[in-house]
Coordinates of C-alpha atoms in Angstrom, one line a residue:
A105 CA 0.0 0.0 0.0
L106 CA 2.9 2.4 0.7
G107 CA 5.1 1.2 -2.2
L108 CA 7.3 -0.8 0.3
N109 CA 7.9 -4.5 0.8
D110 CA 6.0 -6.3 3.6
H111 CA 8.8 -6.1 6.1
H112 CA 9.2 -2.3 5.8
Q113 CA 5.4 -1.7 5.7
T114 CA 5.1 -3.7 9.0
N115 CA 7.7 -1.4 10.5
I116 CA 5.6 1.6 9.3
V117 CA 2.5 0.2 11.0
Q118 CA 4.4 -0.3 14.2
Y119 CA 5.6 3.3 14.2
L120 CA 2.0 4.5 13.5
R121 CA 0.8 2.5 16.5
F122 CA 3.5 4.1 18.6
A123 CA 2.7 7.6 17.3
R124 CA -1.1 7.1 18.0
Y125 CA -0.3 6.1 21.6
Q126 CA 1.9 9.1 22.1
R127 CA -0.7 11.4 20.5
G128 CA -3.4 10.1 22.8
Q129 CA -1.2 10.7 25.9
R130 CA -0.5 14.3 24.8
L131 CA -4.2 14.9 24.2
K132 CA -4.9 13.7 27.7
S133 CA -2.3 16.2 29.0
V134 CA -3.9 19.1 27.1
L135 CA -7.4 18.1 28.3
G136 CA -5.9 18.0 31.8
C137 CA -5.0 21.6 31.5
F138 CA -8.7 22.5 31.1
D139 CA -9.7 20.2 33.9
D140 CA -7.2 21.9 36.3
I141 CA -8.6 25.4 35.4
R142 CA -12.1 24.2 35.8
D143 CA -11.4 22.5 39.2
S144 CA -9.3 25.3 40.7
R145 CA -10.7 28.5 39.2
L146 CA -14.2 28.0 38.1
K147 CA -17.1 27.9 40.6
D148 CA -20.7 27.5 39.7
E149 CA -21.8 30.4 41.8
A150 CA -18.9 32.6 41.0
N151 CA -19.2 35.7 38.8
F152 CA -16.0 36.8 37.0
T153 CA -14.9 40.2 35.9
I154 CA -13.3 40.8 32.5
D155 CA -9.9 41.0 34.1
E156 CA -10.4 37.7 35.9
V157 CA -11.5 36.0 32.7
E158 CA -8.5 37.3 30.9
D159 CA -6.2 36.1 33.7
L160 CA -7.9 32.7 33.6
L161 CA -7.5 32.4 29.8
A162 CA -3.8 33.5 30.1
D163 CA -3.1 30.7 32.6
L164 CA -4.9 28.2 30.3
E165 CA -3.0 29.5 27.3
E166 CA 0.3 29.1 29.0
N167 CA -0.5 25.5 30.2
V168 CA -1.7 24.4 26.8
R169 CA 1.2 26.1 25.0
T170 CA 3.7 24.3 27.3
E171 CA 2.1 20.9 26.7
V172 CA 1.8 21.3 22.9
E173 CA 5.4 22.6 22.7
A174 CA 6.7 19.6 24.7
E175 CA 4.8 17.2 22.4
L176 CA 6.1 18.9 19.3
I177 CA 9.7 18.7 20.6
N178 CA 9.3 15.1 21.7
G179 CA 7.8 14.2 18.3
A180 CA 10.8 15.8 16.5
H181 CA 13.3 14.1 18.7
T182 CA 11.6 10.8 18.3
N183 CA 11.8 11.1 14.5
I184 CA 15.5 11.8 14.8
L185 CA 16.0 8.6 16.8
L186 CA 14.1 6.7 14.1
L187 CA 16.2 8.3 11.3
R188 CA 19.4 7.5 13.3
Q189 CA 18.5 3.8 13.3
L190 CA 17.9 3.8 9.6
F191 CA 21.1 5.7 8.8
Q192 CA 23.2 3.4 11.0
Q193 CA 21.9 0.3 9.2
A194 CA 22.6 2.0 5.9
E195 CA 26.2 2.9 6.9
K196 CA 26.9 -0.7 7.7
W197 CA 26.3 -1.4 4.0
H198 CA 28.2 1.7 2.9
L199 CA 25.1 3.4 1.7
R200 CA 24.3 7.1 1.9
L201 CA 20.6 7.8 2.3
S202 CA 19.0 11.1 1.6
A203 CA 15.6 12.6 2.3
D204 CA 13.5 15.2 0.3
V205 CA 12.3 17.4 3.1
S206 CA 9.9 19.2 0.7
E207 CA 7.9 16.0 0.4
L208 CA 7.1 16.2 4.1
E209 CA 4.6 19.0 3.3
N210 CA 3.0 17.3 0.4
K211 CA -0.6 17.5 1.3
A212 CA -1.7 14.8 -1.2
L213 CA 0.7 12.3 0.3
L214 CA -0.2 13.3 3.8
D215 CA -3.8 12.7 3.1
R216 CA -2.9 9.3 1.7
I217 CA -1.0 8.5 4.9
R218 CA -3.9 9.6 7.0
E219 CA -6.2 7.3 4.9
F220 CA -3.8 4.5 5.3
E221 CA -3.7 4.9 9.1
E222 CA -7.4 5.0 9.4
A223 CA -7.8 1.9 7.2
E224 CA -5.1 0.1 9.1
F225 CA -6.5 0.6 12.5
S226 CA -10.2 0.5 11.6
G227 CA -10.0 -3.2 10.6
A228 CA -10.7 -2.4 6.9
G229 CA -9.3 -4.9 4.4
A230 CA -6.3 -4.4 2.2
D231 CA -8.4 -3.2 -0.7
A232 CA -9.4 -0.2 1.3
R233 CA -5.9 1.0 1.9
P234 CA -4.6 3.7 -0.5
H235 CA -1.7 3.0 -2.7
L236 CA 1.4 5.2 -2.6
A237 CA 4.0 5.2 -5.4
P238 CA 7.6 4.8 -4.2
V239 CA 9.0 8.1 -3.0
N240 CA 12.1 9.5 -4.8
D241 CA 12.1 6.5 -7.2
T242 CA 15.0 8.1 -9.2
G243 CA 17.5 6.5 -11.5
S244 CA 19.9 6.1 -8.7
T245 CA 17.3 4.0 -6.8
E246 CA 16.9 1.7 -9.8
L247 CA 20.7 1.3 -10.0
L248 CA 20.8 0.5 -6.3
R249 CA 18.2 -2.2 -6.9
Q250 CA 20.2 -3.7 -9.7
E251 CA 23.3 -3.7 -7.6
I252 CA 21.6 -5.4 -4.8
G253 CA 20.2 -8.0 -7.2
R254 CA 23.7 -8.6 -8.6
L255 CA 25.1 -9.0 -5.1
H256 CA 22.5 -11.6 -4.3
V257 CA 23.5 -13.6 -7.4
Q258 CA 27.1 -13.3 -6.5
I259 CA 26.5 -14.4 -2.9
G260 CA 24.6 -17.4 -4.2
Q261 CA 27.6 -18.3 -6.5
L262 CA 30.0 -17.9 -3.6
E263 CA 27.9 -20.1 -1.4
E264 CA 28.0 -22.8 -4.1
R265 CA 31.7 -22.5 -4.5
L266 CA 32.1 -22.7 -0.7
Q267 CA 30.1 -26.0 -0.6
D268 CA 32.2 -27.4 -3.5
A269 CA 35.4 -26.4 -1.6
Q270 CA 34.1 -28.1 1.6
I271 CA 33.4 -31.3 -0.4
E272 CA 36.8 -31.2 -2.0
A273 CA 38.5 -30.6 1.4
E274 CA 36.7 -33.6 2.8
R275 CA 37.9 -35.7 -0.2
L276 CA 41.5 -34.5 0.2
K277 CA 41.3 -35.3 3.9
T278 CA 40.2 -38.8 3.2
D279 CA 42.9 -39.2 0.5
K280 CA 45.5 -37.9 2.9
L281 CA 44.5 -40.5 5.5
D282 CA 44.6 -43.3 2.9
L283 CA 48.0 -42.1 1.7
A284 CA 49.4 -42.1 5.2
R285 CA 48.1 -45.6 5.8
Q286 CA 49.5 -46.9 2.5
L287 CA 52.8 -45.1 3.1
A288 CA 53.1 -46.7 6.6
Q289 CA 52.4 -50.1 5.0
G290 CA 54.9 -49.5 2.2
V291 CA 57.6 -48.5 4.7
K292 CA 56.9 -51.5 6.8
G293 CA 57.2 -53.8 3.8
G294 CA 60.4 -52.1 2.6
D295 CA 62.0 -52.3 6.1
R296 CA 61.1 -56.0 6.2
L297 CA 62.9 -56.6 2.9
V298 CA 66.0 -54.7 4.0
R299 CA 66.1 -56.8 7.2
D300 CA 65.8 -60.0 5.2
L301 CA 68.7 -58.9 3.0
E302 CA 70.8 -58.0 6.0
K303 CA 70.0 -61.4 7.5
E304 CA 71.0 -63.2 4.3
L305 CA 74.3 -61.2 4.1
E306 CA 75.0 -62.2 7.7
R307 CA 74.2 -65.8 7.0
M308 CA 76.7 -65.7 4.1
R309 CA 79.3 -64.3 6.4
D310 CA 78.6 -67.1 8.9
D311 CA 79.0 -69.6 6.2
R312 CA 82.3 -68.1 5.2
R313 CA 83.5 -68.1 8.7
E314 CA 82.4 -71.7 9.1
M315 CA 84.1 -72.7 5.9
R316 CA 87.3 -71.1 7.0
A317 CA 87.1 -72.8 10.4
Q318 CA 86.9 -76.1 8.7
H319 CA 90.0 -75.2 6.6
S320 CA 88.1 -76.1 3.5
G321 CA 87.2 -73.7 0.7
L322 CA 85.0 -73.8 -2.3
G323 CA 86.2 -74.4 -5.8
P324 CA 86.2 -71.6 -8.3
D325 CA 83.0 -72.9 -9.9
E326 CA 81.2 -73.4 -6.6
A327 CA 82.1 -69.9 -5.4
E328 CA 80.9 -68.4 -8.6
D329 CA 77.6 -70.3 -8.3
E330 CA 77.1 -69.0 -4.7
L331 CA 77.8 -65.5 -5.8
S332 CA 75.4 -65.8 -8.7
R333 CA 72.7 -67.0 -6.3
V334 CA 73.2 -64.1 -4.0
R335 CA 73.1 -61.6 -6.9
A336 CA 69.8 -63.2 -8.1
L337 CA 68.4 -62.9 -4.6
L338 CA 69.3 -59.3 -4.4
S339 CA 67.8 -58.6 -7.8
L340 CA 64.6 -60.4 -6.8
A341 CA 64.4 -58.5 -3.5
E342 CA 64.9 -55.2 -5.4
Q343 CA 62.1 -56.1 -7.8
E344 CA 59.8 -57.1 -5.0
L345 CA 60.5 -53.9 -3.1
E346 CA 59.7 -51.7 -6.2
L347 CA 56.5 -53.7 -6.8
K348 CA 55.3 -53.1 -3.2
V349 CA 56.1 -49.4 -3.4
S350 CA 54.4 -48.9 -6.8
Q351 CA 51.2 -50.4 -5.5
T352 CA 50.8 -47.8 -2.7
A353 CA 49.6 -44.2 -3.1
P354 CA 50.6 -42.1 -6.2
F355 CA 54.2 -43.0 -7.0
R356 CA 55.5 -39.4 -7.0
N357 CA 54.5 -39.1 -3.3
L358 CA 56.5 -42.2 -2.5
K359 CA 59.5 -41.5 -4.7
Q360 CA 61.5 -40.3 -1.7
M361 CA 60.8 -43.4 0.2
L362 CA 61.7 -45.6 -2.7
Q363 CA 65.0 -43.7 -3.3
K364 CA 65.9 -44.3 0.3
K365 CA 65.3 -48.1 0.1
N366 CA 67.2 -48.3 -3.2
D367 CA 70.1 -46.5 -1.5
Q368 CA 70.0 -49.2 1.2
I369 CA 70.1 -51.9 -1.4
K370 CA 73.0 -50.3 -3.2
D371 CA 74.8 -50.2 0.1
L372 CA 74.2 -53.9 0.6
R373 CA 75.5 -54.5 -2.9
R374 CA 78.6 -52.5 -2.2
R375 CA 79.2 -54.5 1.0
L376 CA 78.6 -57.7 -1.0
A377 CA 81.2 -56.6 -3.6
Q378 CA 83.6 -56.1 -0.8
F379 CA 82.7 -59.6 0.4
E380 CA 83.5 -61.0 -3.0
D381 CA 86.8 -59.1 -3.1
D382 CA 87.7 -60.7 0.2
D383 CA 86.9 -64.1 -1.2
E384 CA 89.1 -63.6 -4.2
D385 CA 91.9 -62.4 -2.0
D386 CA 91.5 -65.5 0.2
D387 CA 91.6 -67.7 -2.9

């Protein structure tokens, strides 16, 4: 009815209700001025001279003027408080509101407001309420509406992107846990292979010491066969280690672990080569 949305129109109705209550209280105060004069100065049997009547009217005028002035001041200050609330809300959104004060004396609009108030509080239906075109509906207002609409669309898009990001974050969290679990399994398997190789090397050393203790050595062919067997075992162990590592999480994330294990195997090979050199020297 006022050219506003339902929320703002409801606020207007609440303010009208407040203003009607305040107006009623002030009218009671003004009527009280007459009651005071009547009770204190007027007597049924009394006859008043012109001077007495003028004095009585002067007192009444002063009382009424004081009450009316107080009401006008209070109404103006109340409106300032209302405007302050609206401006504070606008400033939070970096908006600068303005008012056309000349419209406050637009009699046609004031009559419409009066009709709206009467219809609102008389219980009349919505059809009985007058319709007011939006005030100051200038080009800047339309631009503001468009900007607000654009921001609503942008906010919706950002909310969708946020939901997608949350879903992706949950997926990455799950992948991270899986990777950590697979990495732990891969490290455990690699460590087991290294320990097996170290045990095999130690076993070979024990065999060597045992052969030396018995003062018996292997022939050239038998020594070569034993070395070939060890080389094959090392090659098989290396292949098995690479297979286990490649079956875990993405290979690039485990490349560092694989490099470390390969270095350990190379070290075992170097130590084995030293072992072979020792055998050749003994022979």
